[in-house]
Amino acid sequence: MRIDVITIFPGYLAPLREALLGRAISAGLVDLAVHDLRTWTRDVHQAVDDAPYGGGPGMVMRPQVWGEALDAVLALDERPARIVVPTPAGRPFTQATAQAWSGDERLLFTCGRYEGIDQRVVDDARRRDLTVDEVSIGDYVLVGGEVAVLVMVEAVVRLLPGVLGNPASAEQDSFSDGLLEGPAFTRPEVWRGLAVPDVLRSGNHAKIARWRRDRALERTAERRPDLLAALPEDALDDADRAF
Ligand SMILES: COC(=O)c1ccnc(N)c1
């Protein structure tokens, strides 16, 4: 997978080259290229924003600069790219989104700051039949899209074959079966007087699986009843319903 990021703060994306993601890049599983938006400014002040039409607070990022930047970065590779615009006004980014994007050949993230990017940049890309997804990582506002890109790139890249040491980890993620993951324990058996649940040390795999499923159902019902309500009819078996 090739990942391009266009931003006025390239340094914000440095963490993508650390740890697991850094190893994925070194292993050639991911090609990452970060581009400074100011490369495509034409004026001495390298202005990337201007006052919003219609008035109001803040500044809007200029279409000319973004249009040239997008065209130039898209032209760097012939693989089709999904253009991703992080914005609080976007569709929710979920585990299902990460799963879907993990099959893409190329992702191109455009990091907006201020009050966002002139809408015509997205409209122009879409009318050229480019895939453009405006997505939000949650119901809150950030200063810029860079942090959202860190979140989304990590969620996607960890799903790529060969990135996680044990692929089963991704299969047993929270949300992978529509439920939150239950509690996890490791040694010692007793810590500050708190013992690991006996069933987890029983060696009875059927009982352990049932116990884990019950804890996942319990946690989901308590913390995210919306996820439980959204489960498809056949997602819960009789044992689940008995819980
Ligand atoms: C500037 O970008 C944001 O504020 C942003 C991006 C993606 N998701 C959000 N919840 C906010």
Coordinates of C-alpha atoms and ligand atoms in Angstrom, one line a residue:
M1 CA 0.0 0.0 0.0
R2 CA 1.2 3.5 -0.9
I3 CA 0.2 6.3 1.6
D4 CA 0.6 10.0 0.7
V5 CA -0.1 12.8 3.2
I6 CA -0.3 16.4 2.2
T7 CA 0.1 18.8 5.2
I8 CA 1.6 22.2 6.3
F9 CA 3.1 20.4 9.3
P10 CA 5.1 17.4 7.9
G11 CA 6.7 16.9 11.3
Y12 CA 3.3 16.0 12.8
L13 CA 3.4 12.7 10.8
A14 CA 6.9 11.7 12.1
P15 CA 5.3 9.1 14.5
L16 CA 4.2 7.1 11.5
R17 CA 7.8 6.1 11.0
E18 CA 8.1 4.7 14.6
A19 CA 7.5 1.1 16.0
L20 CA 5.1 -1.2 14.3
L21 CA 4.3 1.2 11.4
G22 CA 8.0 2.0 11.0
R23 CA 8.7 -1.7 10.7
A24 CA 5.9 -2.1 8.1
I25 CA 7.5 0.6 6.0
S26 CA 11.0 -1.0 6.4
A27 CA 9.5 -4.3 5.4
G28 CA 8.1 -2.7 2.3
L29 CA 4.5 -3.4 3.2
V30 CA 3.8 0.3 3.2
D31 CA 5.3 3.2 1.1
L32 CA 4.8 6.5 3.0
A33 CA 5.3 9.9 1.4
V34 CA 4.6 13.1 3.3
H35 CA 4.3 16.3 1.3
D36 CA 4.5 20.0 2.5
L37 CA 1.5 21.8 1.1
R38 CA 3.5 25.0 0.9
T39 CA 5.5 23.5 -1.9
W40 CA 2.6 24.5 -4.2
T41 CA 2.2 28.1 -3.1
R42 CA 3.2 30.8 -5.5
D43 CA 3.5 33.9 -3.3
V44 CA 6.4 35.1 -1.2
H45 CA 4.3 34.6 2.0
Q46 CA 3.4 31.0 0.9
A47 CA -0.2 31.7 1.9
V48 CA -2.4 28.6 2.2
D49 CA -5.5 30.2 3.6
D50 CA -7.8 33.2 3.2
A51 CA -10.9 34.8 4.8
P52 CA -14.2 32.8 4.4
Y53 CA -16.7 34.1 1.9
G54 CA -19.9 35.1 3.8
G55 CA -17.8 36.1 6.8
G56 CA -17.4 34.2 10.0
P57 CA -14.5 33.3 12.2
G58 CA -11.2 31.6 11.1
M59 CA -9.7 31.0 7.7
V60 CA -10.4 28.7 4.8
M61 CA -7.6 26.8 2.9
R62 CA -7.3 28.1 -0.7
P63 CA -8.4 25.9 -3.6
Q64 CA -5.6 26.9 -5.9
V65 CA -2.9 25.5 -3.7
W66 CA -4.8 22.4 -2.8
G67 CA -5.7 21.7 -6.4
E68 CA -2.2 21.9 -7.6
A69 CA -0.9 19.8 -4.7
L70 CA -3.5 17.1 -5.2
D71 CA -2.8 16.9 -9.0
A72 CA 1.0 16.8 -8.4
V73 CA 0.8 14.1 -5.7
L74 CA -1.7 12.0 -7.6
A75 CA 0.6 12.0 -10.6
L76 CA 3.5 10.5 -8.6
D77 CA 2.0 7.0 -8.9
E78 CA -0.4 5.5 -11.4
R79 CA -2.2 3.4 -8.8
P80 CA -5.8 4.6 -8.2
A81 CA -5.9 6.5 -4.9
R82 CA -8.7 6.9 -2.3
I83 CA -8.5 10.6 -1.3
V84 CA -9.3 11.0 2.4
V85 CA -10.3 14.4 3.8
P86 CA -10.3 14.2 7.7
T87 CA -13.1 16.6 8.9
P88 CA -15.4 16.7 11.9
A89 CA -18.2 17.1 9.3
G90 CA -17.3 13.7 7.8
R91 CA -18.9 10.2 7.9
P92 CA -17.7 8.2 10.9
F93 CA -14.4 6.4 10.6
T94 CA -15.0 2.9 12.1
Q95 CA -13.3 -0.5 12.2
A96 CA -15.4 -1.4 9.1
T97 CA -13.9 1.6 7.3
A98 CA -10.4 0.5 8.3
Q99 CA -11.1 -3.0 7.1
A100 CA -12.4 -1.6 3.7
W101 CA -9.5 0.7 3.2
S102 CA -6.9 -2.0 4.1
G103 CA -7.7 -3.5 0.7
D104 CA -6.9 -0.3 -1.2
E105 CA -3.7 0.1 -3.3
R106 CA -3.2 3.7 -2.3
L107 CA -4.5 6.2 0.2
L108 CA -4.0 10.0 -0.1
F109 CA -4.7 12.1 3.0
T110 CA -5.3 15.8 2.8
C111 CA -4.8 17.5 6.1
G112 CA -7.0 20.6 6.5
R113 CA -6.4 23.2 9.2
Y114 CA -8.3 26.3 10.2
E115 CA -11.9 26.1 9.1
G116 CA -11.3 23.5 6.5
I117 CA -10.5 23.3 2.8
D118 CA -12.5 25.2 0.1
Q119 CA -15.3 22.8 -0.8
R120 CA -14.5 23.1 -4.5
V121 CA -11.3 21.1 -4.0
V122 CA -13.5 18.0 -3.1
D123 CA -16.1 18.9 -5.7
D124 CA -13.5 19.2 -8.5
A125 CA -11.9 15.9 -7.5
R126 CA -15.3 14.1 -7.5
R127 CA -16.3 15.4 -10.8
R128 CA -13.1 13.9 -12.2
D129 CA -14.3 10.5 -10.9
L130 CA -11.7 10.4 -8.1
T131 CA -12.8 8.7 -4.9
V132 CA -13.0 11.2 -2.1
D133 CA -14.1 10.2 1.4
E134 CA -14.7 13.0 4.0
V135 CA -14.4 11.2 7.4
S136 CA -14.5 12.0 11.1
I137 CA -12.7 10.1 13.8
G138 CA -15.3 11.2 16.4
D139 CA -17.6 13.9 17.6
Y140 CA -15.1 16.6 18.5
V141 CA -13.0 19.2 16.7
L142 CA -9.2 19.2 16.4
V143 CA -6.9 22.0 15.2
G144 CA -5.8 20.1 12.1
G145 CA -6.4 16.8 10.3
E146 CA -2.9 15.5 11.0
V147 CA -3.8 13.7 14.3
A148 CA -6.8 12.1 12.6
V149 CA -4.4 10.8 9.9
L150 CA -2.2 9.2 12.5
V151 CA -5.3 7.4 13.9
M152 CA -6.6 6.3 10.6
V153 CA -3.2 5.1 9.2
E154 CA -2.5 3.1 12.3
A155 CA -6.0 1.5 12.2
V156 CA -5.6 0.6 8.5
V157 CA -1.9 -0.5 8.4
R158 CA -2.2 -2.9 11.4
L159 CA -4.7 -4.9 9.3
L160 CA -2.4 -5.3 6.3
P161 CA -1.1 -8.9 6.0
G162 CA 2.3 -9.3 7.6
V163 CA 2.1 -6.2 9.8
L164 CA 0.9 -7.8 13.0
G165 CA 3.0 -10.6 14.4
N166 CA -0.2 -12.7 15.0
P167 CA -3.0 -12.1 12.5
A168 CA -5.4 -13.6 15.0
S169 CA -5.0 -10.4 17.0
A170 CA -6.8 -8.3 14.3
E171 CA -9.5 -11.0 14.0
Q172 CA -10.3 -10.8 17.7
D173 CA -10.2 -7.0 17.9
S174 CA -13.0 -5.1 19.5
F175 CA -15.6 -4.4 16.9
S176 CA -14.4 -7.3 14.6
D177 CA -17.5 -9.3 15.7
G178 CA -19.5 -6.2 16.4
L179 CA -18.8 -6.4 20.2
L180 CA -16.3 -4.7 22.5
E181 CA -13.5 -6.9 23.7
G182 CA -13.7 -8.1 27.2
P183 CA -11.1 -7.8 30.0
A184 CA -7.6 -9.3 29.6
F185 CA -5.3 -10.8 32.2
T186 CA -1.7 -12.0 32.4
R187 CA 0.8 -13.1 35.2
P188 CA 0.9 -13.0 38.2
E189 CA -2.2 -15.1 39.1
V190 CA -2.8 -12.8 42.1
W191 CA -1.8 -9.1 42.1
R192 CA -2.5 -6.8 45.1
G193 CA -5.0 -9.4 46.3
L194 CA -6.8 -9.5 42.9
A195 CA -6.9 -12.9 41.3
V196 CA -7.2 -13.9 37.7
P197 CA -10.7 -15.4 37.0
D198 CA -10.3 -19.2 37.6
V199 CA -11.9 -20.1 34.3
L200 CA -9.0 -18.6 32.4
R201 CA -6.6 -20.9 34.1
S202 CA -8.9 -24.0 33.7
G203 CA -7.5 -25.1 30.3
N204 CA -11.1 -25.7 29.3
H205 CA -11.2 -23.9 25.9
A206 CA -14.9 -24.1 25.4
K207 CA -15.6 -22.7 28.9
I208 CA -13.0 -19.9 28.3
A209 CA -14.5 -19.0 25.0
R210 CA -18.0 -18.8 26.6
W211 CA -16.7 -16.7 29.5
R212 CA -14.9 -14.3 27.1
R213 CA -18.0 -14.0 24.9
D214 CA -20.2 -13.3 28.0
R215 CA -17.8 -10.6 29.2
A216 CA -17.8 -9.0 25.7
L217 CA -21.6 -9.0 25.7
E218 CA -21.8 -7.6 29.2
R219 CA -19.3 -4.8 28.4
T220 CA -21.0 -4.0 25.1
A221 CA -24.4 -3.9 26.7
E222 CA -23.1 -1.6 29.5
R223 CA -20.9 0.8 27.4
R224 CA -22.2 0.6 23.9
P225 CA -25.8 -0.6 23.7
D226 CA -26.0 1.0 20.3
L227 CA -23.5 -1.7 19.0
L228 CA -25.7 -4.4 20.5
A229 CA -28.8 -3.0 18.8
A230 CA -26.9 -2.8 15.5
L231 CA -25.9 -6.5 15.4
P232 CA -27.4 -8.5 12.6
E233 CA -30.2 -10.9 13.6
D234 CA -28.0 -14.0 13.3
A235 CA -25.0 -12.5 15.2
L236 CA -26.2 -13.8 18.6
D237 CA -26.7 -17.6 19.2
D238 CA -29.0 -19.0 21.9
A239 CA -26.2 -19.1 24.5
D240 CA -25.6 -15.4 23.8
R241 CA -29.3 -14.6 24.3
A242 CA -29.3 -16.6 27.5
F243 CA -26.6 -14.3 28.8
Ligands
LIG1 C1 -9.4 19.6 11.4 O1 -9.8 18.2 11.5 C2 -10.6 17.9 12.5 O2 -10.9 18.7 13.4 C3 -11.2 16.5 12.6 C4 -10.8 15.6 11.6 C5 -11.3 14.3 11.7 N1 -12.2 13.9 12.7 C6 -12.5 14.9 13.6 N2 -13.4 14.5 14.6 C7 -12.0 16.2 13.6

